[in-house]
mmCIF file of C-alpha atoms in Angstrom:
data_model
loop_
_atom_site.group_PDB
_atom_site.id
_atom_site.type_symbol
_atom_site.label_atom_id
_atom_site.label_comp_id
_atom_site.label_asym_id
_atom_site.label_seq_id
_atom_site.Cartn_x
_atom_site.Cartn_y
_atom_site.Cartn_z
ATOM 1 C CA UNK Y 1 253.101 142.423 110.919
ATOM 2 C CA UNK Y 2 256.347 142.335 113.876
ATOM 3 C CA UNK Y 3 257.713 146.246 114.005
ATOM 4 C CA UNK Y 4 260.117 148.349 115.398
ATOM 5 C CA UNK Y 5 259.041 152.523 117.335
ATOM 6 C CA UNK Y 6 261.651 154.298 117.573
ATOM 7 C CA UNK Y 7 261.780 157.797 119.362
ATOM 8 C CA UNK Y 8 260.760 161.130 116.892
ATOM 9 C CA UNK Y 9 264.197 162.753 116.707
ATOM 10 C CA UNK Y 10 266.182 164.501 115.889
ATOM 11 C CA UNK Y 11 267.918 165.088 119.492
ATOM 12 C CA UNK Y 12 270.444 167.929 119.865
ATOM 13 C CA UNK Y 13 272.764 166.953 123.339
ATOM 14 C CA UNK Y 14 275.902 168.847 124.663
ATOM 15 C CA UNK Y 15 278.618 166.684 124.853
ATOM 16 C CA UNK Y 16 278.883 164.549 128.345
ATOM 17 C CA UNK Y 17 275.020 164.255 128.059
ATOM 18 C CA UNK Y 18 273.226 160.911 129.802
ATOM 19 C CA UNK Y 19 271.692 159.960 125.971
ATOM 20 C CA UNK Y 20 268.296 157.709 126.044
ATOM 21 C CA UNK Y 21 266.666 156.714 122.615
ATOM 22 C CA UNK Y 22 263.455 155.179 122.971
ATOM 23 C CA UNK Y 23 262.583 151.610 120.338
ATOM 24 C CA UNK Y 24 260.116 149.685 121.637
ATOM 25 C CA UNK Y 25 258.932 146.956 118.852
ATOM 26 C CA UNK Y 26 255.755 144.366 118.047
ATOM 27 C CA UNK Y 27 256.921 140.912 118.121
ATOM 28 C CA UNK Y 28 254.799 137.437 116.760
ATOM 29 C CA UNK Y 29 257.879 134.839 119.116
ATOM 30 C CA UNK Y 30 261.026 136.255 120.663
ATOM 31 C CA UNK Y 31 262.953 137.575 118.449
ATOM 32 C CA UNK Y 32 266.607 139.439 118.587
ATOM 33 C CA UNK Y 33 266.598 142.695 118.752
ATOM 34 C CA UNK Y 34 269.153 145.174 117.604
ATOM 35 C CA UNK Y 35 270.624 149.621 116.919
ATOM 36 C CA UNK Y 36 272.566 149.751 114.191
ATOM 37 C CA UNK Y 37 274.758 153.654 113.896
ATOM 38 C CA UNK Y 38 275.454 155.392 110.225
ATOM 39 C CA UNK Y 39 277.379 158.396 110.086
ATOM 40 C CA UNK Y 40 277.087 161.610 107.731
ATOM 41 C CA UNK Y 41 278.519 158.975 103.615
ATOM 42 C CA UNK Y 42 278.821 155.744 105.511
ATOM 43 C CA UNK Y 43 276.257 152.931 105.519
ATOM 44 C CA UNK Y 44 273.881 150.903 108.212
ATOM 45 C CA UNK Y 45 276.607 150.032 111.087
ATOM 46 C CA UNK Y 46 275.461 147.485 114.018
ATOM 47 C CA UNK Y 47 276.088 148.514 117.341
ATOM 48 C CA UNK Y 48 275.439 145.673 119.665
ATOM 49 C CA UNK Y 49 272.405 143.313 119.570
ATOM 50 C CA UNK Y 50 270.745 140.760 122.144
ATOM 51 C CA UNK Y 51 269.321 137.687 121.550
ATOM 52 C CA UNK Y 52 266.779 137.270 125.165
ATOM 53 C CA UNK Y 53 265.115 138.522 127.668
ATOM 54 C CA UNK Y 54 266.916 141.096 129.747
ATOM 55 C CA UNK Y 55 270.202 140.453 127.596
ATOM 56 C CA UNK Y 56 272.733 143.561 127.442
ATOM 57 C CA UNK Y 57 274.096 144.520 123.893
ATOM 58 C CA UNK Y 58 276.330 147.169 125.060
ATOM 59 C CA UNK Y 59 280.100 148.605 122.386
ATOM 60 C CA UNK Y 60 281.679 151.912 122.639
ATOM 61 C CA UNK Y 61 280.019 152.460 126.091
ATOM 62 C CA UNK Y 62 276.952 151.995 124.185
ATOM 63 C CA UNK Y 63 274.403 149.961 125.931
ATOM 64 C CA UNK Y 64 270.967 148.500 125.233
ATOM 65 C CA UNK Y 65 268.905 145.564 127.541
ATOM 66 C CA UNK Y 66 266.282 143.216 125.884
ATOM 67 C CA UNK Y 67 263.101 144.299 127.792
ATOM 68 C CA UNK Y 68 260.673 141.195 127.418
ATOM 69 C CA UNK Y 69 258.056 142.887 129.953
ATOM 70 C CA UNK Y 70 257.651 146.417 127.823
ATOM 71 C CA UNK Y 71 259.185 145.029 124.674
ATOM 72 C CA UNK Y 72 261.723 146.988 124.503
ATOM 73 C CA UNK Y 73 265.588 147.900 123.756
ATOM 74 C CA UNK Y 74 265.745 151.420 125.164
ATOM 75 C CA UNK Y 75 270.069 152.791 123.852
ATOM 76 C CA UNK Y 76 271.724 154.824 126.717
ATOM 77 C CA UNK Y 77 275.153 156.240 127.462
ATOM 78 C CA UNK Y 78 276.131 158.019 129.782
ATOM 79 C CA UNK Y 79 278.781 160.916 128.002
ATOM 80 C CA UNK Y 80 278.498 161.361 124.821
ATOM 81 C CA UNK Y 81 280.952 162.703 122.398
ATOM 82 C CA UNK Y 82 280.088 165.028 119.324
ATOM 83 C CA UNK Y 83 281.458 161.802 117.598
ATOM 84 C CA UNK Y 84 278.349 159.949 118.403
ATOM 85 C CA UNK Y 85 277.023 162.057 116.064
ATOM 86 C CA UNK Y 86 274.756 160.117 114.115
ATOM 87 C CA UNK Y 87 271.349 158.415 113.829
ATOM 88 C CA UNK Y 88 270.177 155.919 115.210
ATOM 89 C CA UNK Y 89 268.825 152.852 114.055
ATOM 90 C CA UNK Y 90 266.968 149.963 115.930
ATOM 91 C CA UNK Y 91 265.312 147.080 114.203
ATOM 92 C CA UNK Y 92 264.568 142.835 114.701
ATOM 93 C CA UNK Y 93 264.766 140.289 113.349
ATOM 94 C CA UNK Y 94 263.787 136.485 114.659
ATOM 95 C CA UNK Y 95 265.389 134.758 117.656
ATOM 96 C CA UNK Y 96 267.766 132.863 113.921
ATOM 97 C CA UNK Y 97 268.852 136.038 112.403
ATOM 98 C CA UNK Y 98 267.719 134.548 109.608
ATOM 99 C CA UNK Y 99 264.644 136.884 108.503
ATOM 100 C CA UNK Y 100 264.840 139.917 106.741
ATOM 101 C CA UNK Y 101 265.960 143.260 109.481
ATOM 102 C CA UNK Y 102 263.055 145.113 110.370
ATOM 103 C CA UNK Y 103 263.871 148.964 110.856
ATOM 104 C CA UNK Y 104 262.277 152.044 113.296
ATOM 105 C CA UNK Y 105 262.149 154.733 111.175
ATOM 106 C CA UNK Y 106 266.286 155.776 112.998
ATOM 107 C CA UNK Y 107 266.178 158.883 115.147
ATOM 108 C CA UNK Y 108 269.212 160.811 114.474
ATOM 109 C CA UNK Y 109 271.190 162.338 116.753
ATOM 110 C CA UNK Y 110 273.587 165.371 116.353
ATOM 111 C CA UNK Y 111 276.005 166.380 119.950
ATOM 112 C CA UNK Y 112 277.036 169.799 120.031
ATOM 113 C CA UNK Y 113 280.900 170.853 122.092
ATOM 114 C CA UNK Q 1 288.006 145.056 107.656
ATOM 115 C CA UNK Q 2 285.910 144.199 104.217
ATOM 116 C CA UNK Q 3 282.604 146.312 103.727
ATOM 117 C CA UNK Q 4 279.533 146.293 100.951
ATOM 118 C CA UNK Q 5 280.673 148.949 97.999
ATOM 119 C CA UNK Q 6 277.850 150.110 96.620
ATOM 120 C CA UNK Q 7 277.577 152.255 92.849
ATOM 121 C CA UNK Q 8 277.077 155.000 92.081
ATOM 122 C CA UNK Q 9 276.153 156.765 94.770
ATOM 123 C CA UNK Q 10 274.282 159.046 93.633
ATOM 124 C CA UNK Q 11 271.402 158.574 90.410
ATOM 125 C CA UNK Q 12 269.045 161.176 89.145
ATOM 126 C CA UNK Q 13 267.067 159.404 86.211
ATOM 127 C CA UNK Q 14 263.718 160.746 84.750
ATOM 128 C CA UNK Q 15 260.741 159.217 85.697
ATOM 129 C CA UNK Q 16 259.903 155.611 83.264
ATOM 130 C CA UNK Q 17 263.450 155.141 82.945
ATOM 131 C CA UNK Q 18 265.460 151.973 84.082
ATOM 132 C CA UNK Q 19 267.811 152.254 86.485
ATOM 133 C CA UNK Q 20 270.481 149.936 87.503
ATOM 134 C CA UNK Q 21 271.703 149.807 91.291
ATOM 135 C CA UNK Q 22 275.007 148.453 92.032
ATOM 136 C CA UNK Q 23 276.421 146.052 94.260
ATOM 137 C CA UNK Q 24 279.628 144.339 95.454
ATOM 138 C CA UNK Q 25 278.989 142.692 98.321
ATOM 139 C CA UNK Q 26 282.082 140.793 100.826
ATOM 140 C CA UNK Q 27 283.579 138.108 99.030
ATOM 141 C CA UNK Q 28 282.483 135.024 101.640
ATOM 142 C CA UNK Q 29 278.862 135.783 102.561
ATOM 143 C CA UNK Q 30 276.555 133.748 101.158
ATOM 144 C CA UNK Q 31 272.702 135.788 101.960
ATOM 145 C CA UNK Q 32 272.572 139.308 99.890
ATOM 146 C CA UNK Q 33 269.098 142.060 100.392
ATOM 147 C CA UNK Q 34 267.727 145.415 99.011
ATOM 148 C CA UNK Q 35 266.601 147.629 101.935
ATOM 149 C CA UNK Q 36 265.695 150.843 100.762
ATOM 150 C CA UNK Q 37 264.578 154.085 102.758
ATOM 151 C CA UNK Q 38 261.947 156.876 101.680
ATOM 152 C CA UNK Q 39 263.451 160.173 102.853
ATOM 153 C CA UNK Q 40 262.023 160.089 106.333
ATOM 154 C CA UNK Q 41 260.557 157.129 106.837
ATOM 155 C CA UNK Q 42 261.536 153.717 107.327
ATOM 156 C CA UNK Q 43 264.221 150.887 106.567
ATOM 157 C CA UNK Q 44 262.389 149.130 104.404
ATOM 158 C CA UNK Q 45 263.410 145.263 103.559
ATOM 159 C CA UNK Q 46 262.897 145.563 99.485
ATOM 160 C CA UNK Q 47 263.570 141.081 98.972
ATOM 161 C CA UNK Q 48 267.020 138.505 99.808
ATOM 162 C CA UNK Q 49 269.298 136.793 97.723
ATOM 163 C CA UNK Q 50 270.890 133.077 98.853
ATOM 164 C CA UNK Q 51 272.536 130.554 96.613
ATOM 165 C CA UNK Q 52 271.725 132.095 93.504
ATOM 166 C CA UNK Q 53 268.352 132.340 93.708
ATOM 167 C CA UNK Q 54 265.532 135.032 95.804
ATOM 168 C CA UNK Q 55 264.509 133.833 99.311
ATOM 169 C CA UNK Q 56 262.476 136.631 100.845
ATOM 170 C CA UNK Q 57 260.640 139.828 98.887
ATOM 171 C CA UNK Q 58 258.791 142.294 100.255
ATOM 172 C CA UNK Q 59 254.971 143.709 98.876
ATOM 173 C CA UNK Q 60 256.943 146.016 97.849
ATOM 174 C CA UNK Q 61 259.725 144.290 95.161
ATOM 175 C CA UNK Q 62 256.699 143.949 92.440
ATOM 176 C CA UNK Q 63 257.546 143.233 88.974
ATOM 177 C CA UNK Q 64 259.075 145.727 87.829
ATOM 178 C CA UNK Q 65 261.988 145.769 90.231
ATOM 179 C CA UNK Q 66 264.603 142.765 90.000
ATOM 180 C CA UNK Q 67 267.606 140.929 91.049
ATOM 181 C CA UNK Q 68 270.919 139.394 89.785
ATOM 182 C CA UNK Q 69 274.059 137.967 90.709
ATOM 183 C CA UNK Q 70 275.735 137.500 86.827
ATOM 184 C CA UNK Q 71 279.323 137.188 87.844
ATOM 185 C CA UNK Q 72 279.972 136.199 90.671
ATOM 186 C CA UNK Q 73 280.619 139.066 92.407
ATOM 187 C CA UNK Q 74 277.952 141.774 91.792
ATOM 188 C CA UNK Q 75 274.145 142.493 93.679
ATOM 189 C CA UNK Q 76 272.694 144.618 90.919
ATOM 190 C CA UNK Q 77 269.099 146.266 91.770
ATOM 191 C CA UNK Q 78 267.139 146.826 88.742
ATOM 192 C CA UNK Q 79 264.039 149.377 88.137
ATOM 193 C CA UNK Q 80 262.564 148.689 85.122
ATOM 194 C CA UNK Q 81 259.890 151.916 85.091
ATOM 195 C CA UNK Q 82 260.844 154.488 87.428
ATOM 196 C CA UNK Q 83 258.199 156.931 89.543
ATOM 197 C CA UNK Q 84 258.456 159.394 91.330
ATOM 198 C CA UNK Q 85 257.894 157.880 94.665
ATOM 199 C CA UNK Q 86 260.724 155.454 93.999
ATOM 200 C CA UNK Q 87 263.232 158.668 94.669
ATOM 201 C CA UNK Q 88 264.880 156.568 97.876
ATOM 202 C CA UNK Q 89 268.385 155.784 99.623
ATOM 203 C CA UNK Q 90 269.139 152.273 98.924
ATOM 204 C CA UNK Q 91 271.034 150.093 100.526
ATOM 205 C CA UNK Q 92 272.979 147.172 99.803
ATOM 206 C CA UNK Q 93 273.750 144.631 102.546
ATOM 207 C CA UNK Q 94 275.177 141.386 102.386
ATOM 208 C CA UNK Q 95 275.681 138.228 105.585
ATOM 209 C CA UNK Q 96 277.766 135.395 107.087
ATOM 210 C CA UNK Q 97 275.389 133.065 108.579
ATOM 211 C CA UNK Q 98 274.724 134.497 111.793
ATOM 212 C CA UNK Q 99 274.180 137.947 112.971
ATOM 213 C CA UNK Q 100 276.320 139.726 110.454
ATOM 214 C CA UNK Q 101 274.517 141.950 108.294
ATOM 215 C CA UNK Q 102 277.382 144.473 106.707
ATOM 216 C CA UNK Q 103 275.630 147.227 104.542
ATOM 217 C CA UNK Q 104 276.873 150.156 102.092
ATOM 218 C CA UNK Q 105 276.756 153.422 102.193
ATOM 219 C CA UNK Q 106 273.694 153.128 100.168
ATOM 220 C CA UNK Q 107 272.651 154.863 96.997
ATOM 221 C CA UNK Q 108 270.873 158.057 96.397
ATOM 222 C CA UNK Q 109 267.795 157.486 93.722
ATOM 223 C CA UNK Q 110 266.041 160.292 93.280
ATOM 224 C CA UNK Q 111 262.815 160.088 89.914
ATOM 225 C CA UNK Q 112 262.575 163.585 88.698
#
């Protein structure tokens, strides 16, 4: 079945450092890809998405590019802030978005001042 | 901004007891879901609900689990006879058409 693999955390960075969280997937067909974020005590929030190959999703300074050739959707941010400390989840569904989300394990990011 | 509300935020129960986890989805959403995350593991799909019936369920969602939308607003997950391995964070989500899932903040269930 479909699956998502994320880099293991936790990741600890200093403020203004560059962030990469790796995500690769296995899926039949052409899935839609997502990054969700969970801040402490809150629910999962959609951070960004991409629905076809070479699409770049972006939001709040975060970016991820749908790479079909490497089946990857790595999350990047050029300069992290303390407020970015959270757990980040990579996920996929079918292209229409109608199948249940398949999540990775999540990567905890801690940003220190 | 509309949100999905889950109660309680934390529940402790004895093995073999029944628990009901409650969710209030966004009112005009059409699709409803339960997911769970065992500590340190992946967020796993349990069940989806559409048009007042289960539309899809995973292997995890066995006869011990049931869902209901009793009054058109609440969406509940019942576990009939809890086991230690049911200890997890349970997330409710709702969705309009398309990709717009909204998740609740979760209920942490601890079975002792």
